[in-house]
Short mmCIF file of C-alpha atoms and ligand atoms in Angstrom, two decimals:
data_model
loop_
_atom_site.label_atom_id
_atom_site.label_comp_id
_atom_site.label_asym_id
_atom_site.label_seq_id
_atom_site.Cartn_x
_atom_site.Cartn_y
_atom_site.Cartn_z
CA MET E 1 65.48 92.79 110.53
CA THR E 2 67.19 95.60 107.94
CA PRO E 3 70.23 96.49 107.21
CA ARG E 4 71.22 99.60 108.46
CA VAL E 5 74.92 100.63 107.79
CA ARG E 6 77.21 104.21 108.02
CA PHE E 7 79.49 106.10 106.96
CA ALA E 8 81.21 108.15 109.00
CA PRO E 9 84.24 109.96 108.13
CA SER E 10 85.82 113.17 110.91
CA PRO E 11 85.73 116.70 109.12
CA THR E 12 89.39 116.60 109.02
CA GLY E 13 90.58 116.52 105.85
CA TYR E 14 88.38 116.72 101.64
CA LEU E 15 86.48 113.66 100.79
CA HIS E 16 89.30 111.24 99.76
CA VAL E 17 89.27 108.55 96.58
CA GLY E 18 89.76 105.89 99.69
CA ALA E 19 86.92 107.64 101.20
CA ALA E 20 84.19 107.42 98.92
CA ARG E 21 85.28 103.99 97.72
CA THR E 22 84.04 102.65 101.67
CA ALA E 23 80.48 105.10 100.68
CA LEU E 24 79.76 103.81 97.39
CA TYR E 25 80.46 99.91 98.98
CA ASN E 26 78.43 101.02 102.37
CA TYR E 27 75.69 102.71 99.74
CA LEU E 28 75.64 99.80 97.37
CA PHE E 29 74.94 97.26 100.24
CA ALA E 30 72.12 99.39 102.13
CA ARG E 31 70.51 99.75 98.81
CA ASN E 32 71.26 96.48 97.91
CA ASN E 33 69.32 94.99 100.89
CA GLY E 34 66.77 97.80 101.24
CA GLY E 35 68.01 99.12 104.34
CA ALA E 36 69.47 102.23 105.60
CA PHE E 37 72.29 104.27 104.26
CA ILE E 38 73.51 107.14 106.98
CA LEU E 39 75.85 109.55 106.78
CA ARG E 40 77.83 110.42 110.34
CA SER E 41 79.98 113.65 111.15
CA ASP E 42 82.91 111.82 113.39
CA ASP E 43 83.91 115.72 114.48
CA THR E 44 85.59 115.22 118.01
CA ASP E 45 88.99 116.61 117.20
CA LYS E 46 87.76 119.59 117.43
CA ALA E 47 91.97 121.03 116.69
CA ARG E 48 90.92 119.37 113.17
CA SER E 49 87.85 119.23 112.07
CA THR E 50 86.25 122.58 109.86
CA ASP E 51 83.92 123.60 108.16
CA GLU E 52 85.42 123.87 104.77
CA PHE E 53 86.02 119.76 105.14
CA GLN E 54 82.06 119.19 106.46
CA GLU E 55 80.41 120.63 103.64
CA ASP E 56 83.43 118.96 101.04
CA ILE E 57 82.49 115.77 102.14
CA LEU E 58 78.60 116.28 101.91
CA GLU E 59 79.17 118.47 99.26
CA HIS E 60 81.29 115.48 96.27
CA LEU E 61 78.83 112.18 97.82
CA ARG E 62 76.04 113.40 96.44
CA TRP E 63 77.96 115.17 93.29
CA LEU E 64 78.62 110.75 93.53
CA GLY E 65 75.14 110.71 94.33
CA LEU E 66 75.32 108.38 96.88
CA GLU E 67 72.08 110.12 99.02
CA TRP E 68 71.52 109.72 102.22
CA ASP E 69 68.76 108.23 104.10
CA GLU E 70 69.25 109.43 107.50
CA GLY E 71 71.47 111.44 109.02
CA PHE E 72 73.77 114.29 109.24
CA GLU E 73 72.24 117.13 107.86
CA ILE E 74 68.73 115.87 106.83
CA GLY E 75 68.58 114.45 110.38
CA GLY E 76 66.20 111.39 111.59
CA THR E 77 65.22 109.89 113.91
CA HIS E 78 68.18 110.15 116.39
CA GLY E 79 69.14 113.73 116.68
CA SER E 80 70.96 115.72 114.56
CA TYR E 81 74.25 112.45 113.86
CA ARG E 82 77.31 114.98 114.39
CA GLN E 83 79.29 113.47 117.77
CA SER E 84 80.17 116.67 119.28
CA ASP E 85 76.18 117.40 119.55
CA ARG E 86 76.83 113.74 121.75
CA TYR E 87 78.62 114.42 124.71
CA ASP E 88 76.37 114.45 127.62
CA ARG E 89 75.64 111.36 125.82
CA TYR E 90 78.79 109.71 125.89
CA ARG E 91 79.34 110.62 129.12
CA GLU E 92 76.98 109.12 130.19
CA VAL E 93 77.85 105.88 128.87
CA ALA E 94 81.69 106.37 129.92
CA LYS E 95 79.67 106.65 134.26
CA ASP E 96 77.19 104.08 133.46
CA LEU E 97 80.28 101.03 132.45
CA VAL E 98 82.75 103.02 135.40
CA ASP E 99 79.54 102.25 138.02
CA ARG E 100 79.89 99.14 136.86
CA GLY E 101 82.86 98.05 137.33
CA ARG E 102 83.23 97.38 133.41
CA ALA E 103 85.31 101.09 132.93
CA TYR E 104 87.27 102.62 135.56
CA TYR E 105 88.81 106.76 136.66
CA SER E 106 92.45 106.32 135.43
CA PHE E 107 95.35 108.36 136.61
CA ALA E 108 98.53 106.36 135.41
CA THR E 109 100.30 108.98 133.53
CA ALA E 110 102.03 108.42 130.33
CA GLU E 111 105.21 108.81 132.18
CA GLN E 112 104.57 105.82 134.19
CA LEU E 113 102.68 104.00 131.17
CA ASP E 114 105.80 103.91 129.29
CA ALA E 115 107.86 102.84 132.19
CA PHE E 116 105.63 99.84 132.67
CA LYS E 117 105.18 99.04 128.35
CA ARG E 118 109.14 99.14 128.80
CA GLU E 119 110.00 97.15 131.71
CA ALA E 120 106.25 94.55 130.53
CA ARG E 121 108.43 94.14 127.62
CA GLU E 122 111.87 93.73 129.35
CA ALA E 123 110.51 91.02 131.53
CA GLY E 124 108.89 88.96 128.62
CA THR E 125 105.19 89.52 129.18
CA SER E 126 102.42 91.56 127.81
CA PRO E 127 103.37 94.74 127.44
CA ALA E 128 99.43 95.61 127.08
CA TYR E 129 98.29 97.89 130.37
CA ASP E 130 96.27 96.63 132.59
CA GLY E 131 95.15 98.91 134.88
CA SER E 132 98.21 97.93 137.48
CA LEU E 133 100.01 101.17 138.50
CA GLU E 134 95.68 102.51 139.16
CA PRO E 135 95.32 103.73 143.50
CA SER E 136 92.86 101.82 145.58
CA ASP E 137 89.60 102.66 145.27
CA ALA E 138 89.60 104.65 148.11
CA GLU E 139 91.91 107.38 146.94
CA VAL E 140 90.04 107.05 143.75
CA SER E 141 87.43 108.75 145.65
CA GLU E 142 89.51 110.97 147.35
CA ARG E 143 91.16 112.66 144.13
CA LEU E 144 87.80 112.59 142.01
CA ALA E 145 86.78 114.24 145.04
CA SER E 146 89.90 116.94 145.13
CA GLY E 147 88.36 117.64 141.68
CA GLU E 148 91.68 116.66 140.18
CA LYS E 149 91.10 115.75 136.62
CA ALA E 150 90.89 111.42 135.71
CA VAL E 151 90.72 109.47 132.16
CA VAL E 152 88.09 106.90 131.84
CA ARG E 153 89.40 103.22 130.59
CA PHE E 154 87.58 99.70 129.45
CA ARG E 155 88.49 97.44 131.97
CA VAL E 156 89.80 95.11 128.92
CA PRO E 157 89.14 91.08 130.52
CA ARG E 158 91.73 89.36 130.80
CA PRO E 159 93.07 86.37 130.51
CA GLY E 160 90.39 86.50 126.73
CA ALA E 161 90.60 86.95 123.84
CA THR E 162 88.00 88.81 120.45
CA GLU E 163 87.05 86.52 118.00
CA PHE E 164 84.20 88.13 115.24
CA ASP E 165 84.01 86.84 111.35
CA ASP E 166 84.64 89.57 109.11
CA ILE E 167 82.64 89.42 105.87
CA VAL E 168 86.25 90.01 104.18
CA ARG E 169 88.14 89.17 106.29
CA GLY E 170 87.19 85.39 107.82
CA ASP E 171 87.78 84.43 111.09
CA MET E 172 89.96 87.44 113.41
CA ARG E 173 91.04 86.80 116.57
CA PHE E 174 92.53 89.55 118.66
CA GLU E 175 94.98 88.30 121.58
CA HIS E 176 93.16 91.21 125.03
CA ALA E 177 96.55 89.96 126.30
CA GLN E 178 97.97 93.28 123.44
CA VAL E 179 95.06 95.53 124.05
CA ASP E 180 95.59 97.81 126.28
CA ASP E 181 92.59 99.02 128.35
CA PHE E 182 92.10 101.85 125.97
CA VAL E 183 90.68 105.69 127.41
CA ILE E 184 87.22 106.26 126.76
CA LEU E 185 86.64 109.91 128.33
CA ARG E 186 89.77 112.17 127.90
CA SER E 187 90.11 114.42 131.10
CA ASP E 188 88.55 116.74 130.05
CA GLY E 189 85.85 114.61 128.78
CA THR E 190 85.34 114.39 125.84
CA PRO E 191 84.72 111.24 124.31
CA THR E 192 87.55 108.91 122.20
CA TYR E 193 86.77 107.64 118.88
CA HIS E 194 86.53 104.38 120.31
CA LEU E 195 84.04 104.89 122.86
CA ALA E 196 81.31 107.83 120.28
CA SER E 197 81.85 105.45 117.71
CA THR E 198 80.88 103.28 119.66
CA VAL E 199 77.73 104.70 120.99
CA ASP E 200 76.70 106.20 117.92
CA ASP E 201 76.43 102.34 115.57
CA VAL E 202 74.00 100.74 119.27
CA ASP E 203 72.05 103.62 118.93
CA TYR E 204 71.91 104.11 115.91
CA ALA E 205 71.90 100.48 116.11
CA ILE E 206 73.37 99.86 113.31
CA THR E 207 74.04 96.29 111.52
CA HIS E 208 76.97 96.40 109.12
CA VAL E 209 79.85 98.32 110.06
CA ILE E 210 82.42 99.10 106.33
CA ARG E 211 84.65 100.66 107.48
CA GLY E 212 88.82 100.65 105.63
CA GLU E 213 90.81 98.26 106.97
CA ASP E 214 93.13 100.67 109.06
CA LEU E 215 90.49 100.94 112.02
CA LEU E 216 90.38 96.23 112.89
CA SER E 217 92.92 96.91 114.93
CA SER E 218 90.17 99.29 116.81
CA THR E 219 87.63 96.74 116.47
CA PRO E 220 88.01 94.10 119.03
CA LYS E 221 87.06 97.39 121.43
CA HIS E 222 84.50 98.35 119.57
CA ILE E 223 82.99 94.60 120.42
CA LEU E 224 83.71 94.00 123.93
CA LEU E 225 81.94 97.87 124.97
CA THR E 226 79.39 96.34 122.60
CA GLU E 227 78.96 94.24 124.42
CA ALA E 228 79.28 95.40 127.92
CA MET E 229 77.02 97.79 126.54
CA GLY E 230 74.44 95.53 127.10
CA ALA E 231 73.93 95.22 122.62
CA ASP E 232 74.60 93.07 120.26
CA ARG E 233 77.91 92.98 118.33
CA VAL E 234 77.31 94.54 114.66
CA THR E 235 78.66 92.51 111.67
CA TYR E 236 82.09 93.77 110.42
CA ALA E 237 83.31 93.96 107.29
CA HIS E 238 87.56 95.59 106.56
CA LEU E 239 87.99 97.14 103.14
CA SER E 240 91.76 96.31 101.80
CA LEU E 241 93.33 100.27 101.81
CA LEU E 242 93.83 101.73 98.56
CA MET E 243 97.07 102.07 96.50
CA GLY E 244 98.71 103.42 93.98
CA PRO E 245 100.15 101.54 91.06
CA ASP E 246 103.74 100.94 92.94
CA GLY E 247 101.84 98.84 94.84
CA LYS E 248 101.90 101.58 97.71
CA LYS E 249 99.45 103.42 100.21
CA LEU E 250 97.86 105.45 97.52
CA SER E 251 98.90 109.09 97.96
CA LYS E 252 99.78 112.79 96.84
CA ARG E 253 102.96 111.47 95.53
CA HIS E 254 100.44 109.15 92.91
CA GLY E 255 98.10 112.29 92.13
CA ASP E 256 94.86 113.72 93.87
CA THR E 257 93.49 111.91 96.50
CA ALA E 258 90.83 114.46 96.60
CA MET E 259 87.81 113.38 95.54
CA ALA E 260 87.10 117.33 95.03
CA ALA E 261 90.59 117.53 92.03
CA TYR E 262 88.69 114.78 89.98
CA ARG E 263 85.58 116.35 89.70
CA GLU E 264 87.47 119.83 88.61
CA THR E 265 89.59 118.07 86.19
CA GLY E 266 86.59 116.67 84.29
CA TYR E 267 85.47 113.51 85.38
CA LEU E 268 82.14 112.16 85.86
CA PRO E 269 80.68 110.97 88.47
CA GLU E 270 78.90 107.47 86.99
CA ALA E 271 82.67 107.10 86.27
CA LEU E 272 83.78 107.13 89.21
CA ASN E 273 81.84 105.19 90.71
CA ASN E 274 81.75 101.87 88.35
CA TYR E 275 86.20 102.33 88.70
CA LEU E 276 86.09 103.16 92.57
CA ALA E 277 83.67 99.98 92.98
CA LEU E 278 85.64 97.32 90.84
CA LEU E 279 88.05 98.43 93.58
CA GLY E 280 87.90 95.04 95.72
CA TRP E 281 84.36 93.64 94.04
CA ASN E 282 84.86 91.40 91.63
CA ILE E 283 81.33 92.14 89.80
CA GLY E 284 83.56 91.16 86.68
CA ASP E 285 87.70 92.03 84.81
CA ASP E 286 88.37 95.84 85.53
CA GLU E 287 87.19 97.36 82.32
CA THR E 288 83.80 95.54 83.70
CA ILE E 289 80.81 99.20 82.50
CA ALA E 290 77.70 98.74 84.73
CA SER E 291 75.94 101.64 85.99
CA LEU E 292 75.13 102.49 89.83
CA ASP E 293 71.61 100.89 89.39
CA GLU E 294 73.52 97.08 87.82
CA MET E 295 76.37 97.25 90.66
CA ILE E 296 73.14 97.57 93.66
CA ASP E 297 70.76 94.53 91.99
CA ARG E 298 74.41 92.37 91.76
CA PHE E 299 76.11 94.24 94.83
CA ASP E 300 77.92 91.52 97.33
CA LEU E 301 80.30 92.02 100.08
CA SER E 302 81.11 88.32 100.70
CA THR E 303 82.78 88.34 96.92
CA VAL E 304 84.50 91.59 97.83
CA SER E 305 88.53 90.72 97.93
CA LYS E 306 90.78 91.20 101.03
CA ASN E 307 93.80 92.12 98.77
CA PRO E 308 94.76 95.15 98.59
CA ALA E 309 93.24 97.32 95.42
CA VAL E 310 95.97 99.62 93.36
CA PHE E 311 94.43 102.74 92.20
CA ASP E 312 95.69 103.42 88.52
CA PRO E 313 94.06 106.74 88.08
CA LYS E 314 94.99 105.79 83.54
CA LYS E 315 92.29 103.43 84.60
CA LEU E 316 90.00 105.54 85.98
CA GLU E 317 90.92 107.77 83.20
CA TRP E 318 89.86 105.40 80.67
CA MET E 319 86.56 104.20 81.82
CA ASN E 320 85.96 107.94 82.35
CA GLY E 321 86.16 108.29 77.89
CA VAL E 322 83.62 105.09 78.17
CA TYR E 323 81.45 107.36 79.74
CA ILE E 324 82.04 110.51 78.39
CA ARG E 325 81.78 108.57 74.08
CA GLU E 326 78.29 107.53 76.24
CA MET E 327 76.87 110.65 76.74
CA ASP E 328 73.73 111.39 74.79
CA GLU E 329 74.32 114.74 72.04
CA ALA E 330 72.04 116.64 74.80
CA GLU E 331 74.11 115.91 78.06
CA PHE E 332 77.32 115.72 76.28
CA VAL E 333 76.49 119.67 74.88
CA ALA E 334 75.65 120.54 77.80
CA ALA E 335 78.13 119.69 79.92
CA THR E 336 80.53 121.21 78.04
CA LEU E 337 78.55 124.02 76.42
CA PRO E 338 79.69 125.98 79.64
CA LEU E 339 83.56 124.69 79.93
CA VAL E 340 83.34 126.10 76.00
CA GLU E 341 82.27 130.17 77.28
CA GLU E 342 84.90 129.63 79.35
CA SER E 343 88.05 129.10 77.10
CA VAL E 344 86.33 131.13 74.70
CA GLY E 345 85.53 134.26 76.87
CA ARG E 346 81.49 135.00 75.62
CA THR E 347 78.86 133.33 75.69
CA LEU E 348 78.43 131.38 72.27
CA SER E 349 75.40 132.95 69.37
CA GLU E 350 73.11 130.41 68.58
CA GLU E 351 75.18 130.29 64.64
CA ASP E 352 78.61 129.56 67.62
CA ARG E 353 76.44 127.48 69.58
CA ALA E 354 75.60 125.38 66.44
CA ARG E 355 78.95 125.06 64.83
CA TYR E 356 79.66 123.14 68.35
CA ALA E 357 75.99 121.02 67.80
CA MET E 358 78.61 119.94 64.49
CA LEU E 359 82.21 119.31 65.80
CA VAL E 360 80.52 117.88 69.53
CA PRO E 361 80.13 113.61 67.04
CA LEU E 362 84.54 113.77 66.45
CA VAL E 363 85.19 115.16 70.65
CA LYS E 364 82.68 113.15 72.11
CA GLU E 365 84.62 110.03 70.65
CA ARG E 366 87.92 110.93 71.75
CA ALA E 367 88.20 113.10 74.50
CA LYS E 368 88.57 111.45 78.42
CA LEU E 369 88.06 114.36 80.28
CA LEU E 370 85.76 117.30 79.55
CA PRO E 371 87.77 119.75 79.97
CA GLU E 372 89.74 118.68 77.22
CA VAL E 373 86.75 119.14 74.65
CA ALA E 374 87.08 123.11 74.97
CA SER E 375 90.22 123.89 74.42
CA GLN E 376 89.71 121.37 71.24
CA ALA E 377 86.99 123.83 70.04
CA ARG E 378 88.09 126.95 70.43
CA PHE E 379 89.81 127.41 67.56
CA LEU E 380 85.90 127.55 66.45
CA PHE E 381 85.55 130.04 68.23
CA VAL E 382 88.63 132.98 68.72
CA ASP E 383 90.29 134.53 66.18
CA ILE E 384 94.11 132.60 65.10
CA ASP E 385 96.09 135.54 66.84
CA GLU E 386 98.34 133.57 67.70
CA TYR E 387 100.25 130.29 66.94
CA ASP E 388 101.13 127.13 69.27
CA GLU E 389 105.02 127.40 69.63
CA LYS E 390 106.18 124.50 69.72
CA SER E 391 103.67 123.36 66.18
CA TRP E 392 105.10 126.49 64.20
CA SER E 393 108.83 125.61 64.43
CA LYS E 394 107.95 121.68 64.12
CA VAL E 395 105.49 122.24 61.16
CA MET E 396 105.16 125.31 59.65
CA ALA E 397 109.08 127.07 59.38
CA VAL E 398 110.31 123.95 58.07
CA GLU E 399 110.26 123.90 53.83
CA GLU E 400 107.03 121.83 53.51
CA GLY E 401 105.47 124.06 55.31
CA PRO E 402 104.75 127.03 52.18
CA VAL E 403 104.32 124.52 49.88
CA ALA E 404 101.70 123.03 51.97
CA LEU E 405 99.83 126.53 52.25
CA ASP E 406 100.27 127.45 48.92
CA GLY E 407 98.72 123.83 47.67
CA ALA E 408 96.09 124.04 50.36
CA ILE E 409 94.88 127.52 49.34
CA ALA E 410 95.44 126.22 45.31
CA ALA E 411 93.15 123.42 45.99
CA LEU E 412 90.27 124.97 48.17
CA GLU E 413 89.64 127.90 47.75
CA ASP E 414 86.99 127.10 44.57
CA LEU E 415 85.90 124.63 45.49
CA ASP E 416 82.11 123.21 45.50
CA PRO E 417 80.54 121.89 47.73
CA TRP E 418 82.42 122.48 50.91
CA THR E 419 81.92 119.02 51.82
CA THR E 420 84.46 116.92 53.95
CA GLU E 421 84.27 114.36 51.10
CA THR E 422 85.01 117.05 48.55
CA ILE E 423 87.30 119.35 51.09
CA ASP E 424 89.51 115.42 51.24
CA ALA E 425 89.41 114.95 48.59
CA ALA E 426 91.25 117.76 47.16
CA LEU E 427 93.83 117.46 49.99
CA ARG E 428 94.72 114.39 48.89
CA ALA E 429 94.88 115.01 45.34
CA MET E 430 97.16 118.44 47.11
CA ILE E 431 99.75 116.53 49.09
CA GLU E 432 99.91 113.95 46.31
CA GLU E 433 100.83 115.88 43.39
CA ARG E 434 103.35 117.62 45.76
CA ASP E 435 104.75 114.83 47.02
CA LEU E 436 104.22 116.00 51.03
CA SER E 437 103.38 113.29 52.56
CA ALA E 438 100.44 113.73 55.46
CA ARG E 439 101.95 113.90 58.34
CA LYS E 440 103.84 116.95 56.65
CA GLY E 441 101.05 118.12 54.11
CA PHE E 442 98.74 118.55 56.34
CA GLN E 443 99.80 120.19 60.05
CA PRO E 444 100.66 122.89 58.66
CA ILE E 445 96.80 123.36 57.47
CA ARG E 446 96.01 122.08 61.30
CA VAL E 447 98.64 125.32 62.42
CA ALA E 448 96.57 127.14 60.97
CA VAL E 449 93.16 127.50 61.29
CA SER E 450 93.74 126.25 64.70
CA GLY E 451 96.60 127.47 66.32
CA SER E 452 98.38 123.76 66.75
CA MET E 453 99.03 120.80 65.82
CA VAL E 454 96.77 118.93 68.72
CA SER E 455 92.98 119.56 67.62
CA PRO E 456 89.75 117.55 65.95
CA PRO E 457 90.13 116.04 62.92
CA LEU E 458 91.28 118.07 59.72
CA PHE E 459 89.35 117.64 56.96
CA GLU E 460 85.86 117.60 59.72
CA SER E 461 86.97 120.96 62.14
CA LEU E 462 87.29 122.44 58.02
CA GLU E 463 83.88 121.66 57.32
CA ILE E 464 82.57 123.39 59.95
CA LEU E 465 84.72 126.34 59.76
CA GLY E 466 84.25 127.31 56.36
CA ARG E 467 85.53 128.38 53.14
CA ASP E 468 86.22 131.64 53.38
CA GLU E 469 87.02 131.04 57.48
CA THR E 470 89.45 128.91 56.41
CA LEU E 471 90.71 130.29 53.97
CA ALA E 472 91.22 134.13 55.44
CA ARG E 473 93.25 131.86 58.60
CA ILE E 474 95.47 130.04 55.92
CA ARG E 475 96.49 133.00 54.49
CA ALA E 476 96.93 135.02 57.38
CA ALA E 477 99.92 131.84 57.79
CA ARG E 478 100.80 131.80 55.40
CA SER E 479 102.10 135.43 55.29
CA ALA E 480 103.38 135.84 58.53
CA LEU E 481 105.89 132.57 56.93
CA SER E 482 107.85 134.62 53.58
N1 LIG S 501 85.84 108.51 111.41
C1 LIG S 501 86.35 107.89 111.42
C2 LIG S 501 87.87 107.99 110.14
O1 LIG S 501 87.24 109.49 108.96
C3 LIG S 501 85.82 106.35 111.17
C4 LIG S 501 85.01 105.16 111.80
C5 LIG S 501 84.06 104.35 110.89
O2 LIG S 501 83.20 104.22 110.03
O3 LIG S 501 84.24 103.57 112.12
O4 LIG S 501 88.56 107.71 110.34
#
């Protein structure tokens, strides 16, 4: 049997890193088994679902390269794969379950249910609602015929239990005494998540449901519904939730949780996939680098841990740096040139681009995020008419500042040839002669040519900047000091 899995986000929020991991595991499982990866839109919550969230989810799944074979937007043999288009189908299933006695119209009010639960607790019996507050069949028919609204509840068989073997969590058992006769259709005729999700899983011939552990307690309900529909159960795998480094549930407090934010900050999709894959799947240690193809080859749901996984933004940043270093230069230039141009405020000329190409090996080695590259390269292409205040007061407006700048002018003025090596030798001789430490001697030069203390390696930068421009900038800074 070819596996069929689905990722079923509700468009009630941006694609979250935890949801992206769920999507990735579904994708890897499908690809590893030659199965189908299906995307569904669980948009039954009309009040909270928006087109903007839906777009964000699609866009970032595509950005991560998690293309689906069938489903929302691209279609397939099962219609639109959008729950709001399938209300008739859900109502039909609910009606069929009522006709077969597996579900019933319920008139119990919230107050009645509260009282029921309270009394059960006091009496030490099960607080799960079992339908005992409902009127007789005759009265139900009468009230429905007179136009009164009712919800439809699934009749949970009691006594009993639902057991299943979760691929990640192992043997699970839920006593029906703890499961309410749950609502499947609301009184306005809209389906609940339990009904819509289960009907879709059955209709789309899903074989494996891989989703977050927050839905574990819904699973007995889904199994009961599936079997009541006369279908075969699917296999379940519930993934542990993501934690922040402090061991608490991952939330905004820990940093960004929306995939869009990571994309905008300059993360590479390859790094995100790699990092997210490691959150629970024991492919190696937590620094293992693996491409999507390698992960597809090696993916094994049965080795996924049920322990909570820690999402550590620092580790992700480190991994992004690894991926940046692995990019080839052309790819790196293509990804960063637009950022540099945006920062500089103009399109770079051919000559500028040649200078940028010289800088690339230096910045590529060190960058953890792509936008850092723009701020590091910027000095090559703009006039330095302002200096970073902190840098200025720290290294320029001190005794050694003018000494270093005068020394640099003297050492570089007639330097020939102008190469990293000759610049290196000349400036080292200069600081020795003037009895300056490397920091006190070189930092003022760095600030003079780049405007701040943060720039790519100094001697290489000066070579790329050229003699005339280097000297002009050092002289300008020197006169600003006197
Ligand atoms: N739509 C549900 C959610 O976004 C997931 C449904 C499922 O995977 O069963 O939480």
